[in-house]
CSV table of C-alpha atoms in Angstrom, one decimal:
chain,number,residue,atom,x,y,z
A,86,UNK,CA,65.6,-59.7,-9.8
A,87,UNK,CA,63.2,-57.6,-11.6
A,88,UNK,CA,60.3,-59.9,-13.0
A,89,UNK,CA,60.3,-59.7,-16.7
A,90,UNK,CA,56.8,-59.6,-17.4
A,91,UNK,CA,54.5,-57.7,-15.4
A,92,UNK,CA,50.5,-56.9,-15.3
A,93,UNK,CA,48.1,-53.4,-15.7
A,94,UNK,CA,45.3,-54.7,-13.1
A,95,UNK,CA,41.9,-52.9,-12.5
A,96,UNK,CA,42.4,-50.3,-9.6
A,97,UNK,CA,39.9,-50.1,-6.9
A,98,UNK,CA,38.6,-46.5,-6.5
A,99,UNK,CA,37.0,-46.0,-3.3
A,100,UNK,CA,34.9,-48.9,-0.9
A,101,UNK,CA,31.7,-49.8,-3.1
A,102,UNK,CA,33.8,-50.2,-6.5
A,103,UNK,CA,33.8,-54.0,-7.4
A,104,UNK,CA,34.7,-54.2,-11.2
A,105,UNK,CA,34.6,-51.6,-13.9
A,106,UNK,CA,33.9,-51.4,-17.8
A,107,UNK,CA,36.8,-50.9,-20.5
A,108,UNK,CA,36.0,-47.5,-22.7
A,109,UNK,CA,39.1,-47.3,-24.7
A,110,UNK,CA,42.8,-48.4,-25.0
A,111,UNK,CA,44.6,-45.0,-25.3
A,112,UNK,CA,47.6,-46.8,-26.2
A,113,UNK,CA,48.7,-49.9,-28.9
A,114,UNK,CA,50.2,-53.0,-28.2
A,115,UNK,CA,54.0,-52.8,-28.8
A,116,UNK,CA,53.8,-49.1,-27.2
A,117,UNK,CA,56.7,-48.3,-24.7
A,118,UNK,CA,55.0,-47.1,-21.3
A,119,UNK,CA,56.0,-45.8,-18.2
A,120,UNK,CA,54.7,-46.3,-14.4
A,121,UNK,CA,52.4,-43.3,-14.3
A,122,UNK,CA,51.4,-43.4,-17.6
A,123,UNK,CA,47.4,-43.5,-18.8
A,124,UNK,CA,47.0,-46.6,-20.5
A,125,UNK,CA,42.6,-47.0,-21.0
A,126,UNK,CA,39.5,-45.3,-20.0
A,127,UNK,CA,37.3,-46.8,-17.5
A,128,UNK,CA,33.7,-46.4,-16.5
A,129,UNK,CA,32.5,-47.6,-13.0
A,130,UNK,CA,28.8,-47.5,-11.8
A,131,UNK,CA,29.8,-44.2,-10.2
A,132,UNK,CA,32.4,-42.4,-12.9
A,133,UNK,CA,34.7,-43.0,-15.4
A,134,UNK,CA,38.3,-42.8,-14.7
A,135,UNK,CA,41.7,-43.1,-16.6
A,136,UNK,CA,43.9,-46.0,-15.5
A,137,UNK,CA,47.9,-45.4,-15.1
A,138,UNK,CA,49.9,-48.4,-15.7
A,139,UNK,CA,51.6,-49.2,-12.2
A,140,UNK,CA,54.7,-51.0,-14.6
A,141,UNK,CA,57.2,-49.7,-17.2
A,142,UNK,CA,58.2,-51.8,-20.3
A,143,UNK,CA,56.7,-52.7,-23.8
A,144,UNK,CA,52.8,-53.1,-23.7
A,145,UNK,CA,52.8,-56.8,-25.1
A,146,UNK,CA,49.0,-57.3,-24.8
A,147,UNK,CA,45.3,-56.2,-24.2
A,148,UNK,CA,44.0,-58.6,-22.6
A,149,UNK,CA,40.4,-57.1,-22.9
A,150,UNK,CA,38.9,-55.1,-25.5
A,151,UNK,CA,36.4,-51.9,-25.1
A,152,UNK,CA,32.7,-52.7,-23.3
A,153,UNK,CA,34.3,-55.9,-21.0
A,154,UNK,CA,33.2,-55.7,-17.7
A,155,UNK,CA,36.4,-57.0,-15.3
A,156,UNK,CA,36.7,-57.1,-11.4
A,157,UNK,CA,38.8,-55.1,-9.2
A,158,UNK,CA,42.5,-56.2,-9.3
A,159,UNK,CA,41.2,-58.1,-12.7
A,160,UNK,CA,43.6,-58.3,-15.1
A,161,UNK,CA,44.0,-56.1,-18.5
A,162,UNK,CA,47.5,-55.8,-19.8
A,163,UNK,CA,50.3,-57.1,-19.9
A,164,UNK,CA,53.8,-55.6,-19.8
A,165,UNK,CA,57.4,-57.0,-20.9
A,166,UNK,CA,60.0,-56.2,-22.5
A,167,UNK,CA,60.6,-57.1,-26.3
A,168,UNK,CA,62.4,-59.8,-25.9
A,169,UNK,CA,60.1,-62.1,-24.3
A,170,UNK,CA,58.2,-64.1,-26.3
A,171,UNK,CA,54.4,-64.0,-27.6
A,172,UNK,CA,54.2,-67.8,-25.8
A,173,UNK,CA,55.5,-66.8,-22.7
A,174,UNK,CA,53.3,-63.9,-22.5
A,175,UNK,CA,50.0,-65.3,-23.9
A,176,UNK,CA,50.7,-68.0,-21.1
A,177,UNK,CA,51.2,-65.5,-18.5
A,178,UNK,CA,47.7,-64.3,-19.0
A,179,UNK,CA,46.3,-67.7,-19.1
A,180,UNK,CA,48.0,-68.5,-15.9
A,181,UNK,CA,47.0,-65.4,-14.3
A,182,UNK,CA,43.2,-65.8,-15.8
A,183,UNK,CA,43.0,-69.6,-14.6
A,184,UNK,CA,44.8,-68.4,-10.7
A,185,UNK,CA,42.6,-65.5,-10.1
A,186,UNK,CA,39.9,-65.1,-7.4
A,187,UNK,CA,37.5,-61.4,-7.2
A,188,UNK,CA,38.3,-59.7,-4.0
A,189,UNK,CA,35.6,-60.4,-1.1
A,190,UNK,CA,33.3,-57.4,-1.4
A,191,UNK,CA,33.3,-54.8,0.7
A,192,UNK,CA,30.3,-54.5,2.7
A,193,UNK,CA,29.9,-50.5,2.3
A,194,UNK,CA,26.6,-50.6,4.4
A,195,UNK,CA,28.2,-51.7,7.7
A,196,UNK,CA,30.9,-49.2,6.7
A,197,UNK,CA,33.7,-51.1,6.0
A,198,UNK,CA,36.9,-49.5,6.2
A,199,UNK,CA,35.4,-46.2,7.6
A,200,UNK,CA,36.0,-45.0,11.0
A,201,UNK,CA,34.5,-42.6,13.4
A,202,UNK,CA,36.1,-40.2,16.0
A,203,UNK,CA,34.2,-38.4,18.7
A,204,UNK,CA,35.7,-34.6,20.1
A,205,UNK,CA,34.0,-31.7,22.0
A,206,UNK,CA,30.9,-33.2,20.5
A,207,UNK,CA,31.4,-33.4,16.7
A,208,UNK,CA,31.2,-37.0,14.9
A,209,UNK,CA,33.3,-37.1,12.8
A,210,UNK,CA,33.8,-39.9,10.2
A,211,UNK,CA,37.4,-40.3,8.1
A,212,UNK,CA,39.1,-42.6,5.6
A,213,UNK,CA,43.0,-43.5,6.2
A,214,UNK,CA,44.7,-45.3,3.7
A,215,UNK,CA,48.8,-45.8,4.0
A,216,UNK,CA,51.7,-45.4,5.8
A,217,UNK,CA,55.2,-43.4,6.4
A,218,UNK,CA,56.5,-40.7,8.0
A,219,UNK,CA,54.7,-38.1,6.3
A,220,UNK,CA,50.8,-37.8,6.7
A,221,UNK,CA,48.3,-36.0,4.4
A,222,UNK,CA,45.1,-34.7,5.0
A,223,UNK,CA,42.0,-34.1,2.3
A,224,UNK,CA,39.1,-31.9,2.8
A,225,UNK,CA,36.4,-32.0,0.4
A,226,UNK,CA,34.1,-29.2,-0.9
A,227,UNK,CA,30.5,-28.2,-0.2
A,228,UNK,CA,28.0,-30.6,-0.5
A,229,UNK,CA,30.7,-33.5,-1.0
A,230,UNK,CA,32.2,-36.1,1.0
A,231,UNK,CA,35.3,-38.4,1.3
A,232,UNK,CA,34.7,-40.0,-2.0
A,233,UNK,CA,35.6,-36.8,-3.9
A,234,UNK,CA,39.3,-37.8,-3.6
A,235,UNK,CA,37.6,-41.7,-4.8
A,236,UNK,CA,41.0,-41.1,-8.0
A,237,UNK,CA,43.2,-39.7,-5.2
A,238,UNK,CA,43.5,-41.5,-2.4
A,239,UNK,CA,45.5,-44.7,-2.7
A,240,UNK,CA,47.8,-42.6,-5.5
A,241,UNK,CA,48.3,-39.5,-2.2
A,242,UNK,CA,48.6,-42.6,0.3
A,243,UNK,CA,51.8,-43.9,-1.8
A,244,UNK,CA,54.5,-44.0,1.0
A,245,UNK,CA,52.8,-41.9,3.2
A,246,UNK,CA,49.9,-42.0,5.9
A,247,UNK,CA,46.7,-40.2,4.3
A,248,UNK,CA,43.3,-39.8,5.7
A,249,UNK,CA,40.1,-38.1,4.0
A,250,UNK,CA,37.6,-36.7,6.2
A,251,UNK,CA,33.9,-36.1,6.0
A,252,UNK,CA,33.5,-32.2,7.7
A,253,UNK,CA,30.2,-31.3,10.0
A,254,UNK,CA,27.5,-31.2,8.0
A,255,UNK,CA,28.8,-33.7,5.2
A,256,UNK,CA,28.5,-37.1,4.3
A,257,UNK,CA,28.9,-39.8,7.3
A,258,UNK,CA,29.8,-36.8,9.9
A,259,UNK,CA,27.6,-35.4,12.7
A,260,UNK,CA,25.2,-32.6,11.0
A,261,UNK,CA,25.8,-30.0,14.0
A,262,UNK,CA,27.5,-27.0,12.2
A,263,UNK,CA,27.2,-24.5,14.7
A,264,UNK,CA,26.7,-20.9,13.5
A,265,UNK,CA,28.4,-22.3,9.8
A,266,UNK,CA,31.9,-20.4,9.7
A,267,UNK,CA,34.5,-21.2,8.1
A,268,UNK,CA,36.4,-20.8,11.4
A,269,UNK,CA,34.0,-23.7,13.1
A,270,UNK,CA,34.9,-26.2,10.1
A,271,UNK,CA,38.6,-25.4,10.8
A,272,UNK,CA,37.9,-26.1,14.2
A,273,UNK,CA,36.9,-29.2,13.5
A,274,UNK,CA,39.5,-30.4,11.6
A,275,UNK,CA,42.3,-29.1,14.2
A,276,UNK,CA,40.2,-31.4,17.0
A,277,UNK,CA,40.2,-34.2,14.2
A,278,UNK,CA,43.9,-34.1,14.4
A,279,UNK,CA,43.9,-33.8,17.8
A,280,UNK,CA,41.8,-36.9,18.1
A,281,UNK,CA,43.2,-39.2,16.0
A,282,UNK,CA,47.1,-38.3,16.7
A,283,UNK,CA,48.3,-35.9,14.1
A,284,UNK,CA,51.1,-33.6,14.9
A,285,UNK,CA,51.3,-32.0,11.4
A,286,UNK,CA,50.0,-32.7,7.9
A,287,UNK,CA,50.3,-31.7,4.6
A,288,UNK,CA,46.7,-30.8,3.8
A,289,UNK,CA,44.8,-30.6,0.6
A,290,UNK,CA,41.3,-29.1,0.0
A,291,UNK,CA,38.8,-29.0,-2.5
A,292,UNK,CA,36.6,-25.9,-3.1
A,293,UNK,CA,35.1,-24.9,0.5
A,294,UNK,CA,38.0,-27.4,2.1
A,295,UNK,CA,40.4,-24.9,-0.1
A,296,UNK,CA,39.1,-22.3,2.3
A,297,UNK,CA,39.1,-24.4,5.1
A,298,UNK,CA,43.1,-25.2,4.2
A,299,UNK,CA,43.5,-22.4,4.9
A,300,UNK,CA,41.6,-21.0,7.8
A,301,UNK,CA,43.4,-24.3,9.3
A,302,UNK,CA,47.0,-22.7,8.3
A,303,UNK,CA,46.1,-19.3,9.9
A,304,UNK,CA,44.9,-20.7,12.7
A,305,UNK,CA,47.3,-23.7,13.0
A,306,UNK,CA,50.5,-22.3,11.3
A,307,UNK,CA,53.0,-25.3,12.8
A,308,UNK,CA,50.5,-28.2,12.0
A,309,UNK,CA,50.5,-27.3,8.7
A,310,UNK,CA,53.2,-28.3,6.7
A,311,UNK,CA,52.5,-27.5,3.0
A,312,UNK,CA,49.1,-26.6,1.1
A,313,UNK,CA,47.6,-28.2,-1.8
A,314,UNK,CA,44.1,-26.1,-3.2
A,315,UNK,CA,42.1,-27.6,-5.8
A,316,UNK,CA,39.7,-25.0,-7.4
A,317,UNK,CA,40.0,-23.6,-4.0
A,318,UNK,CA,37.2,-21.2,-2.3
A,319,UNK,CA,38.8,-18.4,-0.5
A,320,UNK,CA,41.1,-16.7,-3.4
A,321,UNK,CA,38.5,-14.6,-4.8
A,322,UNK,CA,34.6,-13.4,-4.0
A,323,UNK,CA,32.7,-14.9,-6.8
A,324,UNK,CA,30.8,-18.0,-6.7
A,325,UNK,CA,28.0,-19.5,-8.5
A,326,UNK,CA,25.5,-19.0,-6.2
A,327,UNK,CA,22.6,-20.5,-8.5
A,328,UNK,CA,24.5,-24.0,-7.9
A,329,UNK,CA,24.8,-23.1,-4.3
A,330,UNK,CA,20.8,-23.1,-3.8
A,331,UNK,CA,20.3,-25.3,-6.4
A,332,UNK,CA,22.4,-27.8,-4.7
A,333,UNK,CA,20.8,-27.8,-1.4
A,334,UNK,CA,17.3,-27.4,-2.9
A,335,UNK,CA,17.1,-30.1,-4.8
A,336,UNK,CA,14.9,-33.2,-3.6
A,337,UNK,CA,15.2,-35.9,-6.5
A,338,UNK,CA,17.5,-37.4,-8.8
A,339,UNK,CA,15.6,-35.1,-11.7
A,340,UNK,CA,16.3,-31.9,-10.0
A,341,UNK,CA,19.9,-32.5,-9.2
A,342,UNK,CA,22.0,-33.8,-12.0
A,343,UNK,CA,21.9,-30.6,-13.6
A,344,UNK,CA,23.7,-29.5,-10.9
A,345,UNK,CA,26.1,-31.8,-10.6
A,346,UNK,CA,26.5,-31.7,-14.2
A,347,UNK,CA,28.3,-27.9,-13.5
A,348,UNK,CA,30.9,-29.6,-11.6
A,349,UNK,CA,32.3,-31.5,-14.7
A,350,UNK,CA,33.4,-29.9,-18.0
A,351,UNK,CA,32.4,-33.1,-19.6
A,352,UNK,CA,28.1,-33.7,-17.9
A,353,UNK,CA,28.0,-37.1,-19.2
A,354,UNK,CA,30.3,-37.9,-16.4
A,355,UNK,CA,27.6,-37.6,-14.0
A,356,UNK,CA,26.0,-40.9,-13.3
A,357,UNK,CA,22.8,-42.4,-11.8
A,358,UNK,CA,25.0,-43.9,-9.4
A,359,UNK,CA,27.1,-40.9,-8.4
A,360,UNK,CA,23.4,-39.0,-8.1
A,361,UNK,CA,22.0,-41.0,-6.2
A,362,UNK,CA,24.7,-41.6,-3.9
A,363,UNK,CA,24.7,-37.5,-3.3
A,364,UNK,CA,21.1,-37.8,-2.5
A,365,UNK,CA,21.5,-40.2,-0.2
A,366,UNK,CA,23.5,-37.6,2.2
A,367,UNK,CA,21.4,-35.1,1.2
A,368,UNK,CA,18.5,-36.8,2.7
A,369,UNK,CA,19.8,-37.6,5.6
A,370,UNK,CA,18.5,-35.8,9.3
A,371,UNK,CA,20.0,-32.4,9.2
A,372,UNK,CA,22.0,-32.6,6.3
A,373,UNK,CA,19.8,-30.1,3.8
A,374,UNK,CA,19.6,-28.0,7.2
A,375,UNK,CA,23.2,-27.9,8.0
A,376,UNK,CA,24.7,-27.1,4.4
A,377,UNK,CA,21.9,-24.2,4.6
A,378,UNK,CA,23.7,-22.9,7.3
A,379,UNK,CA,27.1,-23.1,5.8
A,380,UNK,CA,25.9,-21.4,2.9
A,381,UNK,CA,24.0,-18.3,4.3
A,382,UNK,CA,27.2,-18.0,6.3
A,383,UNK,CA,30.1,-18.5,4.4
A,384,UNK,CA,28.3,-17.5,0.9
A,385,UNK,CA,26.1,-14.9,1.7
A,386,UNK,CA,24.5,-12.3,-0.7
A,387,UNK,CA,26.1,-14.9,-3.3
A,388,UNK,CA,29.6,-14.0,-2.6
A,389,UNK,CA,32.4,-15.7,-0.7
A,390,UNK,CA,32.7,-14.1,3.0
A,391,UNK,CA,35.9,-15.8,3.9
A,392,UNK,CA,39.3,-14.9,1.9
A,393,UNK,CA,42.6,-15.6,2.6
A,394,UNK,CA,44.4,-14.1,-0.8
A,395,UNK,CA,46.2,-11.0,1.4
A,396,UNK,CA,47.1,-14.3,3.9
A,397,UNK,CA,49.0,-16.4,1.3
A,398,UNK,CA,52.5,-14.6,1.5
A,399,UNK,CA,52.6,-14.2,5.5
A,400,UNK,CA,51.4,-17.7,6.0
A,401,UNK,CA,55.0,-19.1,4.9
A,402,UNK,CA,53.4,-21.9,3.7
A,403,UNK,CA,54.7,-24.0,0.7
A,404,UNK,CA,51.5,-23.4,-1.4
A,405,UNK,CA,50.6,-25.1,-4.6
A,406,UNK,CA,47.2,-23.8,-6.7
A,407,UNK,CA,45.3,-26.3,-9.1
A,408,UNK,CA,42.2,-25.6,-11.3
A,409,UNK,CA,40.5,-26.9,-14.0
A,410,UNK,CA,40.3,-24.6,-16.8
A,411,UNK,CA,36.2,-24.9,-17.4
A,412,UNK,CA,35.3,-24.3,-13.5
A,413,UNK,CA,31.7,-23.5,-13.8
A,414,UNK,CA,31.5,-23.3,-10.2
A,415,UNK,CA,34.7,-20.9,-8.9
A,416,UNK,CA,36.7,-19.3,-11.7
A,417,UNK,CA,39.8,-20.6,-12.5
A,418,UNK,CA,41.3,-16.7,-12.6
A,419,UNK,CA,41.2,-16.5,-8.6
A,420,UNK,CA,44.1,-18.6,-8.8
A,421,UNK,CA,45.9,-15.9,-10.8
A,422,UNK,CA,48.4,-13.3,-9.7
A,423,UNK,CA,49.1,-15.4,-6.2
A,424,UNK,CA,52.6,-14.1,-4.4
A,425,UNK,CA,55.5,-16.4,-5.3
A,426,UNK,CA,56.5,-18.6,-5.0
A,427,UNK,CA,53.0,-20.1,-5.2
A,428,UNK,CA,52.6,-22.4,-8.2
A,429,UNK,CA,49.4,-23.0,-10.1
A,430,UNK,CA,48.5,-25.0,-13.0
A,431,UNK,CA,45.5,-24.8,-14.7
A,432,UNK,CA,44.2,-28.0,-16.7
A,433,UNK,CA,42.3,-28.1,-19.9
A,434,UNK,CA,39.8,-29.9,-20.3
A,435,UNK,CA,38.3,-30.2,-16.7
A,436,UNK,CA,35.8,-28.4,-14.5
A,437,UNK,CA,35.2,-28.1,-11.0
A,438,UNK,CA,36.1,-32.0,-10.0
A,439,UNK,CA,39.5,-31.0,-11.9
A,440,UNK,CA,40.5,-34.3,-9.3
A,441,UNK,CA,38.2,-36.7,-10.5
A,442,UNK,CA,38.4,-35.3,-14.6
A,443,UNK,CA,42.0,-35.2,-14.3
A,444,UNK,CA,43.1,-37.7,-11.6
A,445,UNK,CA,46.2,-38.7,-13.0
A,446,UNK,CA,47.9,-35.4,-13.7
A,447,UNK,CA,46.2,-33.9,-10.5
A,448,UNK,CA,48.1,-36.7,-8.5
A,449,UNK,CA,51.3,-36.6,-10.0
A,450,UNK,CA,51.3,-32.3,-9.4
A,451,UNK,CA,50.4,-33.4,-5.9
A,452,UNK,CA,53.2,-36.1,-5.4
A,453,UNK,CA,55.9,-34.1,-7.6
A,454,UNK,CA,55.1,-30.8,-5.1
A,455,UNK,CA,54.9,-32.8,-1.9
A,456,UNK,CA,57.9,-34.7,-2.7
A,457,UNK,CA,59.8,-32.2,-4.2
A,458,UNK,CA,61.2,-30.9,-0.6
A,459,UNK,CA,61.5,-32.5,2.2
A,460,UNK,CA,58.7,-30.0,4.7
């Protein structure tokens, strides 16, 4: 029997989240919503997000108004049809108030849900999340890490198996790049699968993991089942190359939010936390050495070295292209004029982290595309 009235709980985005603060309802009370649909703003201690209600049915309450600060899997709706009473909901909540416990915390420092694999002498540490028959893999940009798919992952891990990975040179992995080609960071990711058991994955990448999507494909053309490239590197040869060395070169929290600030189309997005946790990689042994590498190699003379556009059509590949329309960092025009039947959509409103601005239509392009047939 379907259960008549139903909650909108806080979601968890990625290990260290333990509550988050409400911005804005973005719809009334008595408004019909479906399961997908953004429901209210909400601001962590790393970014804000947009929450999509998990339910369908008649929003019968806000439980919480704008500027409350409420635990992960907290509760702020609730959802039921019309004819259930105001009584029977407002006692719901109350019930569901007076029953619930805050999840233990995560102890992020001891790594907690992270694991590590070891092959041909990389380190490489990944995040799985998930389970079924089909597996997906997500490869972050330059400078990033595993928690760049923070809005992603549970939504991509929905019925299937997915697993982000930090590459060489990047957050929790081993800072040995090697000469910094493209080629060695596809490398890695084909012993990765190796390693851990992966015959073939769907795999999605961000920016430089874009590129490496696809050096992957060339070089891997049966593991890969489908490619997913979010304002992808390897389309086109321009770059900002002042965020490039500003990136790398910058020491303090000071220096490098302006930097980060390019990846957003809206800066304010950028907070202390999310600074200082991209420091804290940064600042690591080897780290500011390696992503030198990478870039002298891979962006050299300020332009990107490794392209793939006269690739896309023999690759076979099921391809699909997203961008946000305000990428500061790669334009959004390299994804124009790709062979068909490659689709792209480009987002208003969002920048480089079109994943993180726009999380919730980002993840439903990527489930509708991966889902759509059967690869």
């Amino acid at each position: 029997m379907v259960e008549k009235i139903l909650p909108i709980t806080m979601p968890k985005w990625g290990l260290s989240m333990t509550e988050g603060r409400v911005i804005a309802w973005l719809v009334d009370e008595g408004a019909e919503i479906k399961r997908g649909d953004d429901v209210l703003d909400v601001e962590t201690d790393k970014i804000a997000g947009t929450v999509e209600s998990n339910v369908s049915g008649v929003l019968r309450r806000q439980v919480v108004k704008p500027d409350e600060v409420v635990p992960v899997t907290g509760l702020l709706g609730v959802v039921a049809e019309a004819d259930v009473s105001d009584e029977d909901i407002d006692a719901y909540a109350a019930r569901f108030l007076a029953e619930f416990t805050p999840p233990a915390e995560e102890d992020e420092a001891q790594g907690a849900g992270y694991e590590w694999i070891e092959s041909g002498g990389l380190r490489l540490r990944y995040l799985r999340r998930g389970e079924g028959d089909q597996t997906v893999v997500l490869l972050h940009g330059f400078g990033g890490d595993l928690d760049t798919w923070l809005f992603n992952h549970e939504a991509l891990a929905d019925g299937r198996c997915a697993y982000a990975l930090d590459l060489p040179g990047h957050g929790g992995s081993g800072k040995d790049v090697a000469e910094g080609t493209v080629e060695f960071l596809a490398e890695s990711v084909e012993a990765f699968f190796e390693t851990v058991g992966i015959a073939a994955a769907h795999i999605v990448g961000h920016s430089l993991g874009g590129a490496v999507a696809l050096q992957f494909a060339v070089d891997n053309p049966e593991r890969a089942k489908s490619l997913t490239l979010i304002a992808s590197a390897g389309l086109g040869p321009e770059i900002n190359d002042d965020y490039i060395r500003g990136f790398i070169h910058s020491a303090s929290r000071k220096e490098l939010k302006p930097y980060l600030q390019l990846l957003f189309a809206d800066p304010s997005l950028v907070t202390r936390k999310l600074t200082d946790d991209t420091l804290k990689y940064k600042r690591l042994d080897g780290a500011r050495e390696a992503l030198t590498t990478l870039a002298d190699k891979i962006f050299s003379d300020g332009r990107q070295q490794a392209l793939f556009r006269d690739k896309l059509e023999s690759l076979g590949k099921r391809v699909l292209v997203l961008w946000g329309r305000e990428d500061k960092i790669i334009p959004c025009e390299h994804g124009r004029g790709l062979p068909a039947p490659i689709h792209i959509d480009i987002i208003d409103g969002a920048g480089h982290m079109v994943q993180m601005e726009a999380a919730a239509e980002v993840n439903r392009a990527i489930n509708e595309f991966l889902t759509s047939r059967a690869t």
